[in-house]
mmCIF file of C-alpha atoms in Angstrom:
data_model
loop_
_atom_site.group_PDB
_atom_site.id
_atom_site.type_symbol
_atom_site.label_atom_id
_atom_site.label_comp_id
_atom_site.label_asym_id
_atom_site.label_seq_id
_atom_site.Cartn_x
_atom_site.Cartn_y
_atom_site.Cartn_z
ATOM 1 C CA UNK B 85 113.198 -68.147 56.911
ATOM 2 C CA UNK B 86 111.094 -65.327 58.402
ATOM 3 C CA UNK B 87 112.535 -66.031 61.596
ATOM 4 C CA UNK B 88 116.078 -65.737 60.567
ATOM 5 C CA UNK B 89 115.228 -62.443 59.164
ATOM 6 C CA UNK B 90 113.706 -61.129 62.183
ATOM 7 C CA UNK B 91 116.563 -62.314 64.284
ATOM 8 C CA UNK B 92 118.914 -60.507 61.826
ATOM 9 C CA UNK B 93 116.982 -57.175 62.031
ATOM 10 C CA UNK B 94 116.693 -57.271 65.967
ATOM 11 C CA UNK B 95 120.657 -57.821 66.129
ATOM 12 C CA UNK B 96 121.240 -54.822 63.812
ATOM 13 C CA UNK B 97 118.977 -52.667 65.694
ATOM 14 C CA UNK B 98 120.755 -53.749 69.193
ATOM 15 C CA UNK B 99 124.226 -52.885 67.590
ATOM 16 C CA UNK B 100 122.912 -49.578 66.448
ATOM 17 C CA UNK B 101 121.534 -48.537 69.891
ATOM 18 C CA UNK B 102 124.957 -49.700 71.439
ATOM 19 C CA UNK B 103 126.839 -47.525 69.094
ATOM 20 C CA UNK B 104 124.427 -44.557 69.718
ATOM 21 C CA UNK B 105 124.917 -44.905 73.464
ATOM 22 C CA UNK B 106 128.558 -45.109 73.020
ATOM 23 C CA UNK B 107 128.725 -42.011 71.175
ATOM 24 C CA UNK B 108 126.706 -40.263 73.629
ATOM 25 C CA UNK B 109 128.895 -41.088 76.569
ATOM 26 C CA UNK B 110 132.016 -39.871 74.520
ATOM 27 C CA UNK B 111 130.275 -36.545 73.955
ATOM 28 C CA UNK B 112 129.495 -36.293 77.656
ATOM 29 C CA UNK B 113 133.262 -36.957 78.401
ATOM 30 C CA UNK B 114 134.400 -34.144 76.075
ATOM 31 C CA UNK B 115 131.968 -31.816 77.662
ATOM 32 C CA UNK B 116 133.158 -32.555 81.047
ATOM 33 C CA UNK B 117 136.908 -32.381 80.027
ATOM 34 C CA UNK B 118 136.228 -28.913 78.358
ATOM 35 C CA UNK B 119 134.395 -27.748 81.472
ATOM 36 C CA UNK B 120 137.159 -28.686 83.713
ATOM 37 C CA UNK B 121 139.652 -26.901 81.305
ATOM 38 C CA UNK B 122 137.628 -23.962 81.556
ATOM 39 C CA UNK B 123 137.703 -23.943 85.374
ATOM 40 C CA UNK B 124 141.275 -24.506 85.492
ATOM 41 C CA UNK B 125 141.688 -21.270 83.127
ATOM 42 C CA UNK B 126 139.547 -19.267 85.383
ATOM 43 C CA UNK B 127 140.880 -20.202 88.730
ATOM 44 C CA UNK B 128 143.843 -17.884 88.264
ATOM 45 C CA UNK B 129 141.463 -15.185 87.767
ATOM 46 C CA UNK B 130 139.997 -15.824 91.291
ATOM 47 C CA UNK B 131 143.434 -16.219 92.667
ATOM 48 C CA UNK B 132 144.374 -12.869 91.491
ATOM 49 C CA UNK B 133 141.118 -11.151 93.012
ATOM 50 C CA UNK B 134 142.334 -12.803 96.254
ATOM 51 C CA UNK B 135 145.702 -11.265 95.869
ATOM 52 C CA UNK B 136 144.251 -8.048 95.171
ATOM 53 C CA UNK B 137 142.081 -8.244 98.341
ATOM 54 C CA UNK B 138 145.259 -9.203 100.238
ATOM 55 C CA UNK B 139 146.983 -6.380 98.928
ATOM 56 C CA UNK B 140 144.153 -4.088 99.807
ATOM 57 C CA UNK B 141 144.257 -5.450 103.222
ATOM 58 C CA UNK B 142 147.894 -4.832 103.428
ATOM 59 C CA UNK B 143 147.280 -1.014 102.256
ATOM 60 C CA UNK B 144 144.799 -0.635 105.058
ATOM 61 C CA UNK B 145 147.261 0.632 107.702
ATOM 62 C CA UNK B 146 148.252 3.483 105.342
ATOM 63 C CA UNK B 147 144.429 4.493 105.240
ATOM 64 C CA UNK B 148 144.408 4.346 108.969
ATOM 65 C CA UNK B 149 147.307 6.647 109.028
ATOM 66 C CA UNK B 150 145.726 9.025 106.756
ATOM 67 C CA UNK B 151 142.432 8.988 108.890
ATOM 68 C CA UNK B 152 144.590 9.616 111.958
ATOM 69 C CA UNK B 153 146.564 12.599 110.347
ATOM 70 C CA UNK B 154 143.035 13.945 109.354
ATOM 71 C CA UNK B 155 141.682 13.822 112.986
ATOM 72 C CA UNK B 156 145.096 15.740 113.998
ATOM 73 C CA UNK B 157 144.325 18.338 111.339
ATOM 74 C CA UNK B 158 140.795 18.809 112.584
ATOM 75 C CA UNK B 159 142.091 19.223 116.014
ATOM 76 C CA UNK B 160 144.540 21.653 114.997
ATOM 77 C CA UNK B 161 141.930 23.579 113.233
ATOM 78 C CA UNK B 162 139.761 23.701 116.452
ATOM 79 C CA UNK B 163 142.207 25.617 118.421
ATOM 80 C CA UNK B 164 142.201 29.410 118.093
ATOM 81 C CA UNK B 165 144.036 31.028 115.310
ATOM 82 C CA UNK B 166 145.537 33.683 117.497
ATOM 83 C CA UNK B 167 149.278 33.495 118.490
ATOM 84 C CA UNK B 168 149.994 31.347 121.417
ATOM 85 C CA UNK B 169 146.353 30.859 122.228
ATOM 86 C CA UNK B 170 145.146 27.105 123.224
ATOM 87 C CA UNK B 171 141.609 28.193 123.508
ATOM 88 C CA UNK B 172 138.979 26.266 121.295
ATOM 89 C CA UNK B 173 137.514 27.902 118.421
ATOM 90 C CA UNK B 174 134.014 29.249 118.824
ATOM 91 C CA UNK B 175 133.319 30.906 115.353
ATOM 92 C CA UNK B 176 135.424 32.580 112.600
ATOM 93 C CA UNK B 177 138.432 30.506 113.496
ATOM 94 C CA UNK B 178 138.973 32.341 116.941
ATOM 95 C CA UNK B 179 137.905 31.969 120.478
ATOM 96 C CA UNK B 180 135.712 34.398 122.566
ATOM 97 C CA UNK B 181 138.655 36.308 123.944
ATOM 98 C CA UNK B 182 139.936 37.082 120.289
ATOM 99 C CA UNK B 183 136.691 38.162 118.825
ATOM 100 C CA UNK B 184 134.228 35.184 118.085
ATOM 101 C CA UNK B 185 130.678 36.514 117.925
ATOM 102 C CA UNK B 186 128.229 34.769 120.416
ATOM 103 C CA UNK B 187 124.437 35.014 120.481
ATOM 104 C CA UNK B 188 123.570 37.363 123.384
ATOM 105 C CA UNK B 189 120.268 37.425 125.450
ATOM 106 C CA UNK B 190 117.581 39.357 123.304
ATOM 107 C CA UNK B 191 116.598 41.338 126.513
ATOM 108 C CA UNK B 192 117.678 45.147 126.467
ATOM 109 C CA UNK B 193 120.890 45.871 128.157
ATOM 110 C CA UNK B 194 121.640 42.159 128.877
ATOM 111 C CA UNK B 195 125.124 40.759 128.077
ATOM 112 C CA UNK B 196 124.448 36.959 129.095
ATOM 113 C CA UNK B 197 124.596 34.468 126.371
ATOM 114 C CA UNK B 198 121.217 33.335 125.163
ATOM 115 C CA UNK B 199 120.374 29.655 126.303
ATOM 116 C CA UNK B 200 117.094 28.730 124.788
ATOM 117 C CA UNK B 201 114.560 30.825 122.901
ATOM 118 C CA UNK B 202 116.826 33.810 122.267
ATOM 119 C CA UNK B 203 117.055 34.551 125.941
ATOM 120 C CA UNK B 204 119.251 33.715 129.035
ATOM 121 C CA UNK B 205 118.361 31.982 132.199
ATOM 122 C CA UNK B 206 117.770 35.093 133.992
ATOM 123 C CA UNK B 207 115.196 36.222 131.367
ATOM 124 C CA UNK B 208 113.332 32.806 131.019
ATOM 125 C CA UNK B 209 115.462 30.162 129.453
ATOM 126 C CA UNK B 210 114.494 26.949 131.239
ATOM 127 C CA UNK B 211 117.153 24.659 132.401
ATOM 128 C CA UNK B 212 116.741 21.021 132.592
ATOM 129 C CA UNK B 213 115.822 19.808 136.175
ATOM 130 C CA UNK B 214 116.576 16.220 137.641
ATOM 131 C CA UNK B 215 114.029 13.677 136.890
ATOM 132 C CA UNK B 216 113.868 12.510 140.521
ATOM 133 C CA UNK B 217 110.712 13.383 142.296
ATOM 134 C CA UNK B 218 110.829 16.629 144.090
ATOM 135 C CA UNK B 219 114.381 17.452 143.142
ATOM 136 C CA UNK B 220 114.913 20.882 141.694
ATOM 137 C CA UNK B 221 118.680 20.452 141.020
ATOM 138 C CA UNK B 222 119.952 20.955 137.316
ATOM 139 C CA UNK B 223 120.569 17.983 135.229
ATOM 140 C CA UNK B 224 124.217 16.868 134.990
ATOM 141 C CA UNK B 225 124.281 13.552 133.067
ATOM 142 C CA UNK B 226 121.635 10.988 132.313
ATOM 143 C CA UNK B 227 118.567 12.983 133.129
ATOM 144 C CA UNK B 228 119.512 13.329 136.863
ATOM 145 C CA UNK B 229 122.023 15.494 139.084
ATOM 146 C CA UNK B 230 125.092 14.473 141.072
ATOM 147 C CA UNK B 231 122.964 13.725 144.173
ATOM 148 C CA UNK B 232 120.885 11.191 142.299
ATOM 149 C CA UNK B 233 123.507 9.212 140.547
ATOM 150 C CA UNK B 234 124.787 11.501 137.766
ATOM 151 C CA UNK B 235 128.187 10.058 136.879
ATOM 152 C CA UNK B 236 131.150 12.477 136.604
ATOM 153 C CA UNK B 237 134.716 11.846 135.975
ATOM 154 C CA UNK B 238 136.955 11.847 139.013
ATOM 155 C CA UNK B 239 140.841 11.972 139.270
ATOM 156 C CA UNK B 240 142.614 8.962 138.130
ATOM 157 C CA UNK B 241 145.006 8.937 141.144
ATOM 158 C CA UNK B 242 144.331 6.316 143.703
ATOM 159 C CA UNK B 243 141.971 7.019 146.453
ATOM 160 C CA UNK B 244 141.134 10.680 145.043
ATOM 161 C CA UNK B 245 137.537 11.684 144.643
ATOM 162 C CA UNK B 246 138.372 15.187 143.158
ATOM 163 C CA UNK B 247 136.794 16.006 140.038
ATOM 164 C CA UNK B 248 138.816 15.825 136.930
ATOM 165 C CA UNK B 249 140.186 19.265 135.801
ATOM 166 C CA UNK B 250 142.640 18.447 132.873
ATOM 167 C CA UNK B 251 144.752 15.391 131.693
ATOM 168 C CA UNK B 252 142.568 12.920 133.834
ATOM 169 C CA UNK B 253 143.737 14.501 137.042
ATOM 170 C CA UNK B 254 142.608 17.172 139.516
ATOM 171 C CA UNK B 255 144.411 20.325 140.546
ATOM 172 C CA UNK B 256 145.974 18.654 143.505
ATOM 173 C CA UNK B 257 147.607 16.035 141.357
ATOM 174 C CA UNK B 258 149.064 18.009 138.524
ATOM 175 C CA UNK B 259 146.032 19.426 136.517
ATOM 176 C CA UNK B 260 147.453 22.618 134.987
ATOM 177 C CA UNK B 261 145.112 25.864 135.031
ATOM 178 C CA UNK B 262 145.572 28.934 133.037
ATOM 179 C CA UNK B 263 147.213 31.849 134.687
ATOM 180 C CA UNK B 264 146.751 35.493 134.223
ATOM 181 C CA UNK B 265 148.133 36.992 131.009
ATOM 182 C CA UNK B 266 149.617 39.808 132.678
ATOM 183 C CA UNK B 267 153.403 39.761 132.920
ATOM 184 C CA UNK B 268 154.729 38.346 136.440
ATOM 185 C CA UNK B 269 151.029 37.422 137.676
ATOM 186 C CA UNK B 270 150.521 34.060 138.734
ATOM 187 C CA UNK B 271 146.814 34.267 139.816
ATOM 188 C CA UNK B 272 144.233 32.024 138.113
ATOM 189 C CA UNK B 273 142.338 33.374 135.039
ATOM 190 C CA UNK B 274 138.804 34.390 135.937
ATOM 191 C CA UNK B 275 137.409 35.865 132.815
ATOM 192 C CA UNK B 276 138.836 37.135 129.575
ATOM 193 C CA UNK B 277 142.398 35.593 130.152
ATOM 194 C CA UNK B 278 142.980 37.792 133.030
ATOM 195 C CA UNK B 279 142.550 37.683 136.822
ATOM 196 C CA UNK B 280 140.280 39.992 139.096
ATOM 197 C CA UNK B 281 143.228 42.209 139.966
ATOM 198 C CA UNK B 282 143.925 42.761 136.163
ATOM 199 C CA UNK B 283 140.485 43.588 134.932
ATOM 200 C CA UNK B 284 138.451 40.389 135.025
ATOM 201 C CA UNK B 285 134.813 41.677 135.220
ATOM 202 C CA UNK B 286 132.364 40.084 137.386
ATOM 203 C CA UNK B 287 128.583 40.605 137.103
ATOM 204 C CA UNK B 288 127.018 42.876 139.923
ATOM 205 C CA UNK B 289 123.731 42.687 141.353
ATOM 206 C CA UNK B 290 120.873 44.053 139.069
ATOM 207 C CA UNK B 291 119.242 46.110 141.874
ATOM 208 C CA UNK B 292 119.846 49.912 141.349
ATOM 209 C CA UNK B 293 122.946 51.159 143.150
ATOM 210 C CA UNK B 294 123.994 47.751 144.380
ATOM 211 C CA UNK B 295 127.577 47.073 143.603
ATOM 212 C CA UNK B 296 127.565 43.325 145.401
ATOM 213 C CA UNK B 297 128.546 40.286 143.072
ATOM 214 C CA UNK B 298 125.825 38.242 141.583
ATOM 215 C CA UNK B 299 124.992 34.952 143.412
ATOM 216 C CA UNK B 300 122.042 33.774 141.621
ATOM 217 C CA UNK B 301 119.485 34.817 139.148
ATOM 218 C CA UNK B 302 121.259 38.346 138.708
ATOM 219 C CA UNK B 303 120.865 39.218 142.292
ATOM 220 C CA UNK B 304 122.908 39.172 145.459
ATOM 221 C CA UNK B 305 122.030 37.595 148.594
ATOM 222 C CA UNK B 306 120.824 40.801 150.125
ATOM 223 C CA UNK B 307 118.237 41.289 147.235
ATOM 224 C CA UNK B 308 116.735 38.149 147.181
ATOM 225 C CA UNK B 309 118.996 35.492 145.459
ATOM 226 C CA UNK B 310 117.274 31.993 146.333
ATOM 227 C CA UNK B 311 120.039 29.980 148.277
ATOM 228 C CA UNK B 312 119.592 26.281 149.221
ATOM 229 C CA UNK B 313 119.097 26.075 152.988
ATOM 230 C CA UNK B 314 119.970 22.983 155.234
ATOM 231 C CA UNK B 315 117.366 20.440 155.127
ATOM 232 C CA UNK B 316 117.448 19.902 158.921
ATOM 233 C CA UNK B 317 114.219 21.232 160.406
ATOM 234 C CA UNK B 318 114.364 24.764 161.673
ATOM 235 C CA UNK B 319 118.010 25.181 160.378
ATOM 236 C CA UNK B 320 118.517 28.626 158.742
ATOM 237 C CA UNK B 321 122.124 27.852 157.597
ATOM 238 C CA UNK B 322 123.283 27.405 153.996
ATOM 239 C CA UNK B 323 123.586 23.798 152.702
ATOM 240 C CA UNK B 324 127.359 23.058 152.108
ATOM 241 C CA UNK B 325 127.164 19.466 150.890
ATOM 242 C CA UNK B 326 124.737 16.703 150.762
ATOM 243 C CA UNK B 327 121.756 19.057 151.459
ATOM 244 C CA UNK B 328 123.143 19.682 154.817
ATOM 245 C CA UNK B 329 125.196 22.446 156.705
ATOM 246 C CA UNK B 330 128.574 22.191 158.505
ATOM 247 C CA UNK B 331 126.653 21.987 161.830
ATOM 248 C CA UNK B 332 124.564 18.987 160.706
ATOM 249 C CA UNK B 333 127.399 16.927 159.174
ATOM 250 C CA UNK B 334 128.560 18.393 155.889
ATOM 251 C CA UNK B 335 132.268 17.917 155.387
ATOM 252 C CA UNK B 336 134.448 20.321 153.390
ATOM 253 C CA UNK B 337 137.910 19.748 152.109
ATOM 254 C CA UNK B 338 140.652 21.900 153.241
ATOM 255 C CA UNK B 339 143.591 23.468 150.997
ATOM 256 C CA UNK B 340 145.954 20.934 149.636
ATOM 257 C CA UNK B 341 148.971 23.002 150.363
ATOM 258 C CA UNK B 342 150.880 21.582 153.410
ATOM 259 C CA UNK B 343 150.161 23.291 156.707
ATOM 260 C CA UNK B 344 147.003 25.310 155.427
ATOM 261 C CA UNK B 345 143.741 24.761 157.098
ATOM 262 C CA UNK B 346 141.677 27.053 155.055
ATOM 263 C CA UNK B 347 138.810 25.785 153.343
ATOM 264 C CA UNK B 348 139.490 24.585 149.729
ATOM 265 C CA UNK B 349 137.678 26.460 147.028
ATOM 266 C CA UNK B 350 137.774 25.274 143.315
ATOM 267 C CA UNK B 351 140.830 23.283 142.388
ATOM 268 C CA UNK B 352 141.343 21.878 146.000
ATOM 269 C CA UNK B 353 143.011 25.001 147.033
ATOM 270 C CA UNK B 354 141.962 27.909 149.062
ATOM 271 C CA UNK B 355 141.682 31.622 148.135
ATOM 272 C CA UNK B 356 145.167 32.419 149.239
ATOM 273 C CA UNK B 357 146.688 30.012 147.233
ATOM 274 C CA UNK B 358 144.820 30.686 144.060
ATOM 275 C CA UNK B 359 141.580 28.801 144.357
ATOM 276 C CA UNK B 360 138.576 30.401 142.827
ATOM 277 C CA UNK B 361 135.133 30.594 144.776
ATOM 278 C CA UNK B 362 132.947 27.503 144.174
#
């Protein structure tokens, strides 16, 4: 009888355990189903967010257009506000020609523009020199001068080595230069929108009573302007190109006008055809 009672009790406990495990499995199934339903409900939100991102990506070209229009407005603002003037703004919305104030050298009676320390180069402002040993040329780009590898933009025309003036081309291949503002005058502008003939002022030698034009350091050749001489031994000629004079191999370009053999000045043309002195 005792054995029968034990067997009966063990069978009951086994059934109770089986029922408990079955109920636990049903609860897990219900929980999984509810979580899956929630995921399905939240997925449209994610899709909506992706749609918003897509719509934003579609709207980006408009933003780019707005940025381009802003840049154009900035460029328009950077031009002088005076009528028919295309010069760049210096200060106060105008260029130098129309009254923009520029800092001048602090030395008495000096009208040069200040470079460094409130003075011009003539009165002590130091210009950066080429980093190559023994070279006194002024830095152009990358810490070096043209002779030691400074890169300068050249004309985009094939086979042309002239320097770019405007529009990616040189004077010979169509770069436009400003002409004198005087009516009927076709000379190139020198200073202040006019040519030499119509009042462009050039600096004269600082020596008393001397009317020669300045060459370097505020002086003319006669009063000590330091000029580069040919590097050939014993040659007193001025260096033209590559540190040598014509006699020792310096090649100079001739005027680009047909039939003209004069030496080219600035812009690939000679003085007779409107070129300025280099």
